[in-house]
PDB file of C-alpha atoms and ligand atoms in Angstrom:
ATOM      1  CA  MET G   1      13.622 -36.517 -11.818  1.00 89.00           C
ATOM      2  CA  LEU G   2      10.622 -35.153  -9.868  1.00 97.00           C
ATOM      3  CA  SER G   3       9.207 -36.835  -6.801  1.00 98.00           C
ATOM      4  CA  GLU G   4       5.545 -37.914  -6.841  1.00 97.00           C
ATOM      5  CA  LYS G   5       4.728 -35.193  -4.330  1.00 98.00           C
ATOM      6  CA  MET G   6       6.565 -32.513  -6.332  1.00 98.00           C
ATOM      7  CA  THR G   7       4.835 -33.622  -9.566  1.00 98.00           C
ATOM      8  CA  VAL G   8       1.436 -33.297  -7.939  1.00 98.00           C
ATOM      9  CA  ALA G   9       2.340 -29.902  -6.457  1.00 98.00           C
ATOM     10  CA  LEU G  10       3.641 -28.514  -9.789  1.00 98.00           C
ATOM     11  CA  ASN G  11       0.521 -29.749 -11.570  1.00 98.00           C
ATOM     12  CA  GLY G  12      -1.523 -27.962  -8.928  1.00 98.00           C
ATOM     13  CA  GLN G  13       0.357 -24.783  -9.863  1.00 98.00           C
ATOM     14  CA  ILE G  14      -0.509 -25.275 -13.540  1.00 98.00           C
ATOM     15  CA  ASN G  15      -4.134 -25.338 -12.478  1.00 98.00           C
ATOM     16  CA  LYS G  16      -3.730 -22.142 -10.394  1.00 98.00           C
ATOM     17  CA  GLU G  17      -2.048 -20.304 -13.298  1.00 98.00           C
ATOM     18  CA  MET G  18      -4.825 -21.503 -15.684  1.00 98.00           C
ATOM     19  CA  TYR G  19      -7.401 -20.210 -13.207  1.00 98.00           C
ATOM     20  CA  SER G  20      -5.534 -16.892 -13.104  1.00 98.00           C
ATOM     21  CA  ALA G  21      -5.733 -16.686 -16.878  1.00 98.00           C
ATOM     22  CA  TYR G  22      -9.466 -17.509 -16.740  1.00 98.00           C
ATOM     23  CA  LEU G  23     -10.049 -14.896 -14.032  1.00 98.00           C
ATOM     24  CA  TYR G  24      -8.259 -12.133 -15.960  1.00 98.00           C
ATOM     25  CA  MET G  25      -9.998 -13.152 -19.191  1.00 98.00           C
ATOM     26  CA  ASP G  26     -13.326 -12.679 -17.386  1.00 98.00           C
ATOM     27  CA  MET G  27     -12.198  -9.322 -15.950  1.00 98.00           C
ATOM     28  CA  SER G  28     -11.171  -8.253 -19.438  1.00 98.00           C
ATOM     29  CA  ALA G  29     -14.590  -9.145 -20.765  1.00 97.00           C
ATOM     30  CA  HIS G  30     -16.189  -7.200 -17.927  1.00 97.00           C
ATOM     31  CA  CYS G  31     -14.097  -4.100 -18.806  1.00 97.00           C
ATOM     32  CA  THR G  32     -14.994  -4.376 -22.476  1.00 97.00           C
ATOM     33  CA  TYR G  33     -18.678  -4.541 -21.526  1.00 96.00           C
ATOM     34  CA  GLU G  34     -18.229  -1.411 -19.383  1.00 95.00           C
ATOM     35  CA  GLY G  35     -16.514   0.472 -22.251  1.00 96.00           C
ATOM     36  CA  LEU G  36     -13.103   0.471 -20.558  1.00 97.00           C
ATOM     37  CA  ASP G  37     -11.106  -0.778 -23.508  1.00 98.00           C
ATOM     38  CA  GLY G  38      -7.657   0.106 -22.008  1.00 98.00           C
ATOM     39  CA  PHE G  39      -8.420  -1.864 -18.821  1.00 98.00           C
ATOM     40  CA  ALA G  40      -9.746  -4.663 -21.003  1.00 98.00           C
ATOM     41  CA  ASN G  41      -6.444  -4.688 -22.889  1.00 98.00           C
ATOM     42  CA  TRP G  42      -4.426  -4.748 -19.632  1.00 98.00           C
ATOM     43  CA  PHE G  43      -6.336  -7.747 -18.354  1.00 98.00           C
ATOM     44  CA  MET G  44      -6.100  -9.538 -21.679  1.00 98.00           C
ATOM     45  CA  VAL G  45      -2.324  -9.101 -21.645  1.00 98.00           C
ATOM     46  CA  GLN G  46      -2.403 -10.462 -18.093  1.00 98.00           C
ATOM     47  CA  TYR G  47      -4.385 -13.461 -19.369  1.00 98.00           C
ATOM     48  CA  GLN G  48      -1.589 -14.114 -21.916  1.00 98.00           C
ATOM     49  CA  GLU G  49       1.008 -13.873 -19.201  1.00 98.00           C
ATOM     50  CA  GLU G  50      -0.812 -16.379 -17.025  1.00 98.00           C
ATOM     51  CA  MET G  51      -1.156 -18.855 -19.904  1.00 98.00           C
ATOM     52  CA  SER G  52       2.639 -18.524 -20.442  1.00 98.00           C
ATOM     53  CA  HIS G  53       3.195 -19.213 -16.693  1.00 98.00           C
ATOM     54  CA  ALA G  54       1.063 -22.373 -16.954  1.00 98.00           C
ATOM     55  CA  MET G  55       2.982 -23.464 -20.057  1.00 98.00           C
ATOM     56  CA  LYS G  56       6.339 -22.831 -18.419  1.00 98.00           C
ATOM     57  CA  ILE G  57       5.474 -25.307 -15.666  1.00 98.00           C
ATOM     58  CA  TYR G  58       3.948 -27.695 -18.193  1.00 98.00           C
ATOM     59  CA  ASP G  59       7.214 -27.661 -20.177  1.00 98.00           C
ATOM     60  CA  TYR G  60       9.282 -28.136 -17.040  1.00 98.00           C
ATOM     61  CA  ILE G  61       7.303 -31.185 -15.891  1.00 98.00           C
ATOM     62  CA  ASN G  62       7.651 -32.706 -19.355  1.00 98.00           C
ATOM     63  CA  GLU G  63      11.361 -31.932 -19.504  1.00 98.00           C
ATOM     64  CA  GLN G  64      11.814 -33.731 -16.203  1.00 98.00           C
ATOM     65  CA  GLY G  65       9.889 -36.759 -17.491  1.00 97.00           C
ATOM     66  CA  GLY G  66       6.980 -36.138 -15.104  1.00 97.00           C
ATOM     67  CA  LYS G  67       3.318 -36.790 -15.739  1.00 97.00           C
ATOM     68  CA  ILE G  68       0.918 -33.927 -16.604  1.00 98.00           C
ATOM     69  CA  ILE G  69      -2.304 -34.161 -14.627  1.00 96.00           C
ATOM     70  CA  LEU G  70      -4.901 -31.587 -15.665  1.00 97.00           C
ATOM     71  CA  GLU G  71      -7.785 -30.835 -13.327  1.00 96.00           C
ATOM     72  CA  ALA G  72     -10.976 -28.787 -13.814  1.00 98.00           C
ATOM     73  CA  ILE G  73     -10.585 -25.042 -13.824  1.00 98.00           C
ATOM     74  CA  GLU G  74     -12.770 -23.197 -11.280  1.00 97.00           C
ATOM     75  CA  LYS G  75     -15.383 -20.710 -12.437  1.00 97.00           C
ATOM     76  CA  PRO G  76     -14.382 -17.046 -11.868  1.00 97.00           C
ATOM     77  CA  PRO G  77     -16.705 -14.956  -9.685  1.00 94.00           C
ATOM     78  CA  GLY G  78     -18.131 -13.022 -12.677  1.00 86.00           C
ATOM     79  CA  ASP G  79     -19.034  -9.873 -10.711  1.00 88.00           C
ATOM     80  CA  PHE G  80     -16.112  -7.521 -10.436  1.00 94.00           C
ATOM     81  CA  GLY G  81     -17.333  -4.021  -9.477  1.00 94.00           C
ATOM     82  CA  THR G  82     -15.264  -0.897 -10.087  1.00 95.00           C
ATOM     83  CA  PRO G  83     -11.741  -0.832 -11.593  1.00 96.00           C
ATOM     84  CA  LEU G  84     -10.371  -0.200  -8.082  1.00 97.00           C
ATOM     85  CA  GLU G  85     -12.219  -3.216  -6.720  1.00 97.00           C
ATOM     86  CA  MET G  86     -10.936  -5.282  -9.661  1.00 98.00           C
ATOM     87  CA  PHE G  87      -7.318  -4.413  -8.910  1.00 98.00           C
ATOM     88  CA  GLU G  88      -7.880  -5.033  -5.199  1.00 98.00           C
ATOM     89  CA  ALA G  89      -9.186  -8.503  -6.072  1.00 98.00           C
ATOM     90  CA  THR G  90      -6.264  -9.006  -8.493  1.00 98.00           C
ATOM     91  CA  LEU G  91      -3.744  -8.123  -5.777  1.00 98.00           C
ATOM     92  CA  LYS G  92      -5.444 -10.515  -3.334  1.00 98.00           C
ATOM     93  CA  HIS G  93      -5.368 -13.247  -5.917  1.00 98.00           C
ATOM     94  CA  GLU G  94      -1.687 -12.677  -6.726  1.00 98.00           C
ATOM     95  CA  GLN G  95      -0.791 -12.722  -3.028  1.00 98.00           C
ATOM     96  CA  PHE G  96      -2.441 -16.181  -2.902  1.00 98.00           C
ATOM     97  CA  ILE G  97      -0.304 -17.230  -5.934  1.00 98.00           C
ATOM     98  CA  THR G  98       2.855 -15.882  -4.282  1.00 98.00           C
ATOM     99  CA  LYS G  99       2.109 -17.983  -1.229  1.00 98.00           C
ATOM    100  CA  SER G 100       1.542 -21.016  -3.444  1.00 98.00           C
ATOM    101  CA  ILE G 101       4.924 -20.437  -5.188  1.00 98.00           C
ATOM    102  CA  HIS G 102       6.663 -20.063  -1.848  1.00 98.00           C
ATOM    103  CA  ASP G 103       5.099 -23.336  -0.646  1.00 98.00           C
ATOM    104  CA  LEU G 104       6.535 -24.987  -3.762  1.00 98.00           C
ATOM    105  CA  VAL G 105       9.991 -23.541  -2.926  1.00 98.00           C
ATOM    106  CA  THR G 106       9.680 -24.911   0.614  1.00 98.00           C
ATOM    107  CA  LEU G 107       8.847 -28.343  -0.752  1.00 98.00           C
ATOM    108  CA  ALA G 108      11.740 -28.235  -3.211  1.00 98.00           C
ATOM    109  CA  ASN G 109      14.061 -27.275  -0.344  1.00 98.00           C
ATOM    110  CA  GLU G 110      12.757 -30.059   1.877  1.00 98.00           C
ATOM    111  CA  GLU G 111      13.273 -32.583  -0.951  1.00 98.00           C
ATOM    112  CA  LYS G 112      16.717 -31.202  -1.866  1.00 98.00           C
ATOM    113  CA  ASP G 113      15.276 -30.891  -5.395  1.00 98.00           C
ATOM    114  CA  TYR G 114      17.895 -28.409  -6.671  1.00 98.00           C
ATOM    115  CA  ALA G 115      16.582 -28.301 -10.245  1.00 98.00           C
ATOM    116  CA  THR G 116      13.066 -27.303  -9.129  1.00 98.00           C
ATOM    117  CA  GLN G 117      14.536 -24.754  -6.713  1.00 98.00           C
ATOM    118  CA  ILE G 118      16.283 -23.065  -9.620  1.00 98.00           C
ATOM    119  CA  PHE G 119      13.255 -23.363 -11.869  1.00 98.00           C
ATOM    120  CA  LEU G 120      11.018 -21.703  -9.277  1.00 98.00           C
ATOM    121  CA  GLN G 121      13.314 -18.682  -8.845  1.00 98.00           C
ATOM    122  CA  TRP G 122      11.861 -17.143 -12.006  1.00 98.00           C
ATOM    123  CA  PHE G 123       8.338 -17.340 -10.454  1.00 98.00           C
ATOM    124  CA  VAL G 124       9.480 -15.850  -7.119  1.00 98.00           C
ATOM    125  CA  THR G 125      10.815 -12.857  -9.034  1.00 98.00           C
ATOM    126  CA  GLU G 126       7.759 -12.659 -11.286  1.00 98.00           C
ATOM    127  CA  GLN G 127       5.420 -12.532  -8.230  1.00 98.00           C
ATOM    128  CA  ILE G 128       7.297  -9.489  -6.889  1.00 98.00           C
ATOM    129  CA  GLU G 129       6.565  -7.743 -10.194  1.00 97.00           C
ATOM    130  CA  GLU G 130       2.906  -8.856 -10.248  1.00 97.00           C
ATOM    131  CA  GLU G 131       2.201  -7.512  -6.771  1.00 98.00           C
ATOM    132  CA  ALA G 132       4.078  -4.270  -7.486  1.00 98.00           C
ATOM    133  CA  ASN G 133       2.041  -3.699 -10.657  1.00 97.00           C
ATOM    134  CA  ASP G 134      -1.225  -4.223  -8.781  1.00 98.00           C
ATOM    135  CA  ASN G 135      -0.180  -1.947  -5.883  1.00 98.00           C
ATOM    136  CA  GLU G 136       0.753   0.755  -8.370  1.00 98.00           C
ATOM    137  CA  MET G 137      -2.613   0.518 -10.116  1.00 98.00           C
ATOM    138  CA  ILE G 138      -4.451   0.583  -6.778  1.00 98.00           C
ATOM    139  CA  ALA G 139      -2.568   3.729  -5.736  1.00 98.00           C
ATOM    140  CA  LYS G 140      -3.355   5.413  -9.072  1.00 97.00           C
ATOM    141  CA  LEU G 141      -7.030   4.506  -8.937  1.00 98.00           C
ATOM    142  CA  LYS G 142      -7.327   5.749  -5.334  1.00 98.00           C
ATOM    143  CA  LEU G 143      -5.709   8.990  -6.436  1.00 97.00           C
ATOM    144  CA  VAL G 144      -8.272   9.661  -9.205  1.00 96.00           C
ATOM    145  CA  GLY G 145     -11.224   8.406  -7.141  1.00 95.00           C
ATOM    146  CA  ASN G 146     -14.476   9.193  -8.948  1.00 89.00           C
ATOM    147  CA  ASP G 147     -12.876  11.644 -11.396  1.00 94.00           C
ATOM    148  CA  GLY G 148     -13.969  10.533 -14.901  1.00 94.00           C
ATOM    149  CA  ASN G 149     -11.123  12.411 -16.603  1.00 96.00           C
ATOM    150  CA  GLY G 150      -8.564  10.633 -14.442  1.00 96.00           C
ATOM    151  CA  LEU G 151     -10.114   7.239 -15.137  1.00 96.00           C
ATOM    152  CA  PHE G 152     -10.123   8.090 -18.876  1.00 96.00           C
ATOM    153  CA  MET G 153      -6.428   8.897 -18.721  1.00 97.00           C
ATOM    154  CA  ILE G 154      -5.580   5.669 -16.956  1.00 97.00           C
ATOM    155  CA  ASP G 155      -7.699   3.753 -19.471  1.00 97.00           C
ATOM    156  CA  ASN G 156      -5.668   5.308 -22.300  1.00 97.00           C
ATOM    157  CA  GLU G 157      -2.413   4.382 -20.590  1.00 97.00           C
ATOM    158  CA  LEU G 158      -3.448   0.772 -20.116  1.00 98.00           C
ATOM    159  CA  ALA G 159      -4.365   0.516 -23.757  1.00 97.00           C
ATOM    160  CA  THR G 160      -0.663   0.608 -24.634  1.00 97.00           C
ATOM    161  CA  ARG G 161       0.350  -2.533 -22.661  1.00 97.00           C
ATOM    162  CA  THR G 162       1.611  -5.366 -24.878  1.00 97.00           C
ATOM    163  CA  PHE G 163       2.468  -8.935 -24.100  1.00 96.00           C
ATOM    164  CA  THR G 164       6.152  -9.872 -24.008  1.00 91.00           C
ATOM    165  CA  PRO G 165       6.678 -13.660 -23.781  1.00 86.00           C
ATOM    166  CA  PRO G 166       9.048 -14.574 -20.913  1.00 80.00           C
ATOM    167  CA  ALA G 167      12.545 -15.241 -22.246  1.00 72.00           C
ATOM    168  CA  SER G 168      13.425 -18.919 -22.368  1.00 58.00           C
ATOM    169  CA  GLU G 169      16.532 -19.761 -20.353  1.00 51.00           C
ATOM    170  CA  GLU G 170      17.664 -22.351 -22.829  1.00 47.00           C
TER     171      GLU G 170
HETATM  172 FE1  FE2 H   1       1.048 -16.267 -12.831  1.00 64.69          FE
HETATM  173 FE1  FE2 H   2       3.969 -10.359 -14.906  1.00 64.69          FE
END
């Protein structure tokens, strides 16, 4: 059983994950337009991940008999700059998501909502991975700088990323 406050907060997180998906979809489109097909693939896989995050929370609220409340999804900025700038923006966004997940954990602790505390652990761990991936990409992109060959190699590497749906704990 979810409290009213927890239900609203979890629904807010659905919206944030949907916005993340929308943002990465837009970044993917931008990369395709720029001819960076590997980067486009990476961001499209990230889009799929974010959709699965939203659905994970959606399923949890339903499982707990809570009400789903869907709000409007914000428009992404649309102008993304260089690949380095894109990953810097991605890291910044994921840090915001991490903070949001941590706020949910704080609320679950305050409410002694043990089920939601356990549910959120997966997201706490996932955010460590998200930020690590972005930091790794930023380091690589800084290393190659304006070198076209380096960028080409990274683009080829990112072309191989595939989406693995998160394992269900049931
Ligand atoms: Fe996410
Ligand atoms: Fe991830």
